[in-house]
Short mmCIF file of C-alpha atoms in Angstrom, two decimals:
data_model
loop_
_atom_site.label_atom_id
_atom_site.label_comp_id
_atom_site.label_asym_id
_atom_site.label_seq_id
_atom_site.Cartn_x
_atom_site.Cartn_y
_atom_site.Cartn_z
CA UNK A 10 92.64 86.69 91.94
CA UNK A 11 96.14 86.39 90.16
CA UNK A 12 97.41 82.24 90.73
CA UNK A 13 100.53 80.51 90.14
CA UNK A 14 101.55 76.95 90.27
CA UNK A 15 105.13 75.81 91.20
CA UNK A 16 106.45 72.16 90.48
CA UNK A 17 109.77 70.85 91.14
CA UNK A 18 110.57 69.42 94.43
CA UNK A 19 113.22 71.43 95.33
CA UNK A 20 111.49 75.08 94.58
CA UNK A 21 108.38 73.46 96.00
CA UNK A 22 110.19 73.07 99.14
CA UNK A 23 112.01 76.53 99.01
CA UNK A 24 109.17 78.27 98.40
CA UNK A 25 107.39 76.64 101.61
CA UNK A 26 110.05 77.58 103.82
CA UNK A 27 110.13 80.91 102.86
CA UNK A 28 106.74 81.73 103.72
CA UNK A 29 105.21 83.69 106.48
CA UNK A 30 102.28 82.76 108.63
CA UNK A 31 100.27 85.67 107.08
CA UNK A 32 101.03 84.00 103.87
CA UNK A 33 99.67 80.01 104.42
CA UNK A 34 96.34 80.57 103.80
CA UNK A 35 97.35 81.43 100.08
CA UNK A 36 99.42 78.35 99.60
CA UNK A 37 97.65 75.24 98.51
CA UNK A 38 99.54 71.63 97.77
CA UNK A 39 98.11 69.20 96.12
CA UNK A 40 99.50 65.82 95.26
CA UNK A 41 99.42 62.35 93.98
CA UNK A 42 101.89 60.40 94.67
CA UNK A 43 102.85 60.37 98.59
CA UNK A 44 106.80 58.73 97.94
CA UNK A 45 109.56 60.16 100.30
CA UNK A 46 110.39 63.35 99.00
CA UNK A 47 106.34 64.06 98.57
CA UNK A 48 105.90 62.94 102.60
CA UNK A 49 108.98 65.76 103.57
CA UNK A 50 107.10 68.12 101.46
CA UNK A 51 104.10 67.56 103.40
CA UNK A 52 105.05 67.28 106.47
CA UNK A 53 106.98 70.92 106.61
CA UNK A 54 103.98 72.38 104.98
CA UNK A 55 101.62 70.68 107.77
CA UNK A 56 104.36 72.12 109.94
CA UNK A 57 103.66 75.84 108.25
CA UNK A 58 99.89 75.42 108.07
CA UNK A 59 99.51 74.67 104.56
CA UNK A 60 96.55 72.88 103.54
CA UNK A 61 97.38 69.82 101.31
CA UNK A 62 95.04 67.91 99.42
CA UNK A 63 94.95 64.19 97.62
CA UNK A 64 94.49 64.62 93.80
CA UNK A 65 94.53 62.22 90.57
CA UNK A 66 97.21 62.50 88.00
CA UNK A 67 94.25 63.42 85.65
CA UNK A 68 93.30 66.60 88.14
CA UNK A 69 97.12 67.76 88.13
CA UNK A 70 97.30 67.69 84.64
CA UNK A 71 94.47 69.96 84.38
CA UNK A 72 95.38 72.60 86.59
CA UNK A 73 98.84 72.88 84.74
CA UNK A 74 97.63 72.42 81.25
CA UNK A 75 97.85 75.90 80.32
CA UNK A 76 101.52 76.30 81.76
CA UNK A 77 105.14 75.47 80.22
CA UNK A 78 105.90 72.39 79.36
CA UNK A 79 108.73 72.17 82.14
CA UNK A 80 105.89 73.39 84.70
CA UNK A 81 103.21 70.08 83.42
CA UNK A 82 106.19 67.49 84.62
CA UNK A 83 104.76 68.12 88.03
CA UNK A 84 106.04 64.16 89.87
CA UNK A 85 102.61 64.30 91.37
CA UNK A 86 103.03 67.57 92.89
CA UNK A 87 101.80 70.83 92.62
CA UNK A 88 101.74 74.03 94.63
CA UNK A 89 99.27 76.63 94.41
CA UNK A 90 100.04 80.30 95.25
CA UNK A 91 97.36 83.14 95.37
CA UNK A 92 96.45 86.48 96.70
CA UNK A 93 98.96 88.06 98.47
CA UNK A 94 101.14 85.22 98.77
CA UNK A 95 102.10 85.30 95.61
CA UNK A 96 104.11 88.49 95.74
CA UNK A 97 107.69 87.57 96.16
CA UNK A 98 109.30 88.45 99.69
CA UNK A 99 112.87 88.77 98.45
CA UNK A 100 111.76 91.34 95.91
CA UNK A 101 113.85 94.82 97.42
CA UNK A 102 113.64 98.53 97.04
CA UNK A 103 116.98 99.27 95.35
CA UNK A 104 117.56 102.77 97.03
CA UNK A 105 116.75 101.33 100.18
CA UNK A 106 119.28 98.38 99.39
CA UNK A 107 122.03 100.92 98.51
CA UNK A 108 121.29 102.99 101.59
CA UNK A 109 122.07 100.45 103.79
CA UNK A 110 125.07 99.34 102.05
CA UNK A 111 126.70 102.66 102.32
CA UNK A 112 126.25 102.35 106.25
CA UNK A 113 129.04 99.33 106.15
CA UNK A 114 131.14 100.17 103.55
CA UNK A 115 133.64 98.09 104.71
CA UNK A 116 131.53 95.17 103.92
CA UNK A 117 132.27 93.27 101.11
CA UNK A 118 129.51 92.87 99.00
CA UNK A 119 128.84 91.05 95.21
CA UNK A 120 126.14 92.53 92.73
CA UNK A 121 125.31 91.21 89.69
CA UNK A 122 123.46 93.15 87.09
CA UNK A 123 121.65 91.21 83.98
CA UNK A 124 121.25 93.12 81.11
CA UNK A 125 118.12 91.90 78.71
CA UNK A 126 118.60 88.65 79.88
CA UNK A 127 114.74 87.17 78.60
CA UNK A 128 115.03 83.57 78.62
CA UNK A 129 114.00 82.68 82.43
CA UNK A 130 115.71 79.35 82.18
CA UNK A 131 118.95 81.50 82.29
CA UNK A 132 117.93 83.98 84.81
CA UNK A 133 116.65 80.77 87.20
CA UNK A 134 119.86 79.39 86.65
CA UNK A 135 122.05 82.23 87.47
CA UNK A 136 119.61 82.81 90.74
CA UNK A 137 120.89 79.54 91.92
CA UNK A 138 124.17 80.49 91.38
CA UNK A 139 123.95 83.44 93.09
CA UNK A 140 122.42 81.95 96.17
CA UNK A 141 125.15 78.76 96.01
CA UNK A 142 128.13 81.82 95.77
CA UNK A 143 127.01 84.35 97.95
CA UNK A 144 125.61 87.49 95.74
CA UNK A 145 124.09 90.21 97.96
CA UNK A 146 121.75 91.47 94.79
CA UNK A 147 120.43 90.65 91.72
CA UNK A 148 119.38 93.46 89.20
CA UNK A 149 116.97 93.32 86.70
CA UNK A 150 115.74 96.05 84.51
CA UNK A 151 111.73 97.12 84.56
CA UNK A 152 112.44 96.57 80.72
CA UNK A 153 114.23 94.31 78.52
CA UNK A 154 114.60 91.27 80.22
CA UNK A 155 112.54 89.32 82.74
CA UNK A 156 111.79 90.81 86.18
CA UNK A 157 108.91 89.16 87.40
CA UNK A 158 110.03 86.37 89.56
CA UNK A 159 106.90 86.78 91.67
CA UNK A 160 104.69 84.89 89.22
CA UNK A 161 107.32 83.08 86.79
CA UNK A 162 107.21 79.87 87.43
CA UNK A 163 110.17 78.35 85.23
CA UNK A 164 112.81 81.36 86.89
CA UNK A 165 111.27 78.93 90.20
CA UNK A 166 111.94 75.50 89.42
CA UNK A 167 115.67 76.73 87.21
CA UNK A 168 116.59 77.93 90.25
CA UNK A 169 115.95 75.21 92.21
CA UNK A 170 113.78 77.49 95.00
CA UNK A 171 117.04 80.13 95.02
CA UNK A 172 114.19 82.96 93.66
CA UNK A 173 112.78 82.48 96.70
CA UNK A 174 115.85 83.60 98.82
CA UNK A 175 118.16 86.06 96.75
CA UNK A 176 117.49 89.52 97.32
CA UNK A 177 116.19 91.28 93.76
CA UNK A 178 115.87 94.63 93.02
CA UNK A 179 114.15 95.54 89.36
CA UNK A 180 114.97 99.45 88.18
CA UNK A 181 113.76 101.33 85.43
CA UNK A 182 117.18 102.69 84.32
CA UNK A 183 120.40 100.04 84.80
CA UNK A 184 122.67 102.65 83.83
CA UNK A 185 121.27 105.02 86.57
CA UNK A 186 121.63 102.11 88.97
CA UNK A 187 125.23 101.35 88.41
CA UNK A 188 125.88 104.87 88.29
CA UNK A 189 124.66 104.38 92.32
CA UNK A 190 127.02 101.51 92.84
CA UNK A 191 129.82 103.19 91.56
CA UNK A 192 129.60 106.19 93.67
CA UNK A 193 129.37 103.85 96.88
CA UNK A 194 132.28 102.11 96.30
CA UNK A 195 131.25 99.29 93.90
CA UNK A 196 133.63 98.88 90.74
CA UNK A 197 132.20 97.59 87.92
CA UNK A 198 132.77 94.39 85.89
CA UNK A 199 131.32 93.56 82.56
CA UNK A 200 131.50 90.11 81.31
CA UNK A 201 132.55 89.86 77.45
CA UNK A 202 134.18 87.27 75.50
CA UNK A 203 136.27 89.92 74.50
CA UNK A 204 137.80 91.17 77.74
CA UNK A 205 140.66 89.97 79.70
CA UNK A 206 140.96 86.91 81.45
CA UNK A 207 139.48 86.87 84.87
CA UNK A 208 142.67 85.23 86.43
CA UNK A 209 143.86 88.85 85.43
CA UNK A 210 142.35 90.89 87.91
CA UNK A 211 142.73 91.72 91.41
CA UNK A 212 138.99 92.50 92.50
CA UNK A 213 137.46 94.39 93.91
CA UNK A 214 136.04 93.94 97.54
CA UNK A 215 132.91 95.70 96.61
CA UNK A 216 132.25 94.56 92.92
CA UNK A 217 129.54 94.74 90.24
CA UNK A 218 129.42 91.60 87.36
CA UNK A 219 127.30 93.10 84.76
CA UNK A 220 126.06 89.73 82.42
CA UNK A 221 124.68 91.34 78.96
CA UNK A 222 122.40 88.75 76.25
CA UNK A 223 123.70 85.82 74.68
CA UNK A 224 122.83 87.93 71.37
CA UNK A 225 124.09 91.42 71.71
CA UNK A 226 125.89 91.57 75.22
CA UNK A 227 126.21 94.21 77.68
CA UNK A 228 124.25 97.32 75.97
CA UNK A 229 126.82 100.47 74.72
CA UNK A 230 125.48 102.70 77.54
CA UNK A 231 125.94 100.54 80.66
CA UNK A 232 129.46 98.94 79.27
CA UNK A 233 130.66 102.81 79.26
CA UNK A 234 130.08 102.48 82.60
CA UNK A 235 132.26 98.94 83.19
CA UNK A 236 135.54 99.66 84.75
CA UNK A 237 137.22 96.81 83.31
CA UNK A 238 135.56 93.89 80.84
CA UNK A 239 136.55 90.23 81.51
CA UNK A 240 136.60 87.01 80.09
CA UNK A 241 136.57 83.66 81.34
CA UNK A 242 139.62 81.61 79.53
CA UNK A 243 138.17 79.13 77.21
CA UNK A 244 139.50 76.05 75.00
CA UNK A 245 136.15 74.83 72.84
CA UNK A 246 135.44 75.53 69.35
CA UNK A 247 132.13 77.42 69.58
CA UNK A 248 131.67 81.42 70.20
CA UNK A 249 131.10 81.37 73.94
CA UNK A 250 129.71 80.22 77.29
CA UNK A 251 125.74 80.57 77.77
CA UNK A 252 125.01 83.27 79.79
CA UNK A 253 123.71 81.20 82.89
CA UNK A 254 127.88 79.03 82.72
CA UNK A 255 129.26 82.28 82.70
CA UNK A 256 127.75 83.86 85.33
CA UNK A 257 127.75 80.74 87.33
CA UNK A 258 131.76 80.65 86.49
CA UNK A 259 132.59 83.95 87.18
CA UNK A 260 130.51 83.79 90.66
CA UNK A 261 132.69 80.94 92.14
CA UNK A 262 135.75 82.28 90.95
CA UNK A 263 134.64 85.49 93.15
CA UNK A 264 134.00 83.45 96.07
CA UNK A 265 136.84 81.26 95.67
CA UNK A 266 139.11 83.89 96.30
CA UNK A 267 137.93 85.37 99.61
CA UNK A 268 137.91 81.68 101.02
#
């Protein structure tokens, strides 16, 4: 039976809300020390039908021994997740996604496609971003990058409990995918230090950010597909932003302007 453990008090608490009835039985809290933000914890999950249990430090440690070394700084708290609760609910069917879009096209609608992004600090962090900024849709490629935000447990606590919200899609073929967008409606952004500057551009209402890897950016075949590349303006002495700034930049620069 496949297990994960979450940690954090904000994910904890995202990832609580978020479940369905159908799902409590698979969600198990322990903890250790019952301070304020532990006692909120507990009581929404009483309020869910979680089962919580008292545990030593010594019996957290344990269970989290073999996990990251972000995931063991648990603040004497832990959540178990198994079964069938452990499959993400935000996780979407990207034709069924785009089908739906093209029945309001006159929706405005932000995408953001990460290109063999694989650290899952980064993609946690721009999850959070696009849940504080409004993104409709995360994409993530089957390969090249991470994609399982069912059972990662760092993408959970960098994003604060955001995985738990924004709608992902993961596709075997990005450039097939964008292709998709493009034909309903979507134009097509690709962030690169070499682009213009972002105060440049009139937007799109429907628009696609594509974010490539820190290393070796947006791949040849999907930035042939970027209508325009852009840059964020800059003033520091190093290369660039890291990808998780950048996207988080870009993001509330889109939502500033339809306030």
């Amino acid at each position: 039976m496949s297990e994960i453990y979450i940690t954090g008090f904000h994910a904890i608490e995202e990832r609580i809300v978020q479940a369905k009835k159908s799902d409590a039985a698979g969600l198990h809290i322990f903890y250790s020390k019952p301070g304020p933000r532990v006692k909120k914890i507990l009581a929404a999950a009483e309020k869910n039908g979680i089962a919580c249990a008292k545990a030593e430090e010594r019996e957290l440690d344990g269970m989290l021994r073999r996990q990251s070394a972000a995931l063991q700084e648990h603040r004497g708290i832990v959540l178990r997740i198994s079964g069938g609760a452990a499959k993400a609910q935000n996780v979407v069917d990207f034709d069924s996604w785009i089908s739906a879009a093209a029945e309001a096209p006159e929706k405005p609608l932000t995408v953001v496609v990460l290109d063999s992004v694989t650290d899952p600090h980064n993609v946690g962090a721009i999850l959070r971003s696009c849940d504080q900024f409004g993104a409709a849709l995360v994409i993530l490629p089957e390969r090249r990058g991470v994609n399982d935000i069912s059972n990662n447990e760092v993408i959970a606590r960098s994003s604060a409990g955001a995985s738990a919200w924004v709608p992902v899609a993961v596709v075997t073929n990005l450039v097939r995918a964008v292709q998709r967008l493009k034909e309903n409606g979507f134009w097509i952004y690709g962030a690169d230090a070499g682009g213009a500057g972002i105060e440049r551009y009139d937007f799109a209402p429907r628009r696609v950010l594509v974010m490539g890897s820190e290393g070796s950016g947006i791949s040849r075949l999907l930035s042939e597909q970027c209508d325009a590349a852009v840059s964020i303006p800059t003033c520091g002495k190093i290369d660039s932003l890291n990808v998780s700034v950048a996207a988080g930049v870009l993001l509330y620069e889109l939502h500033r302007r339809t306030l």
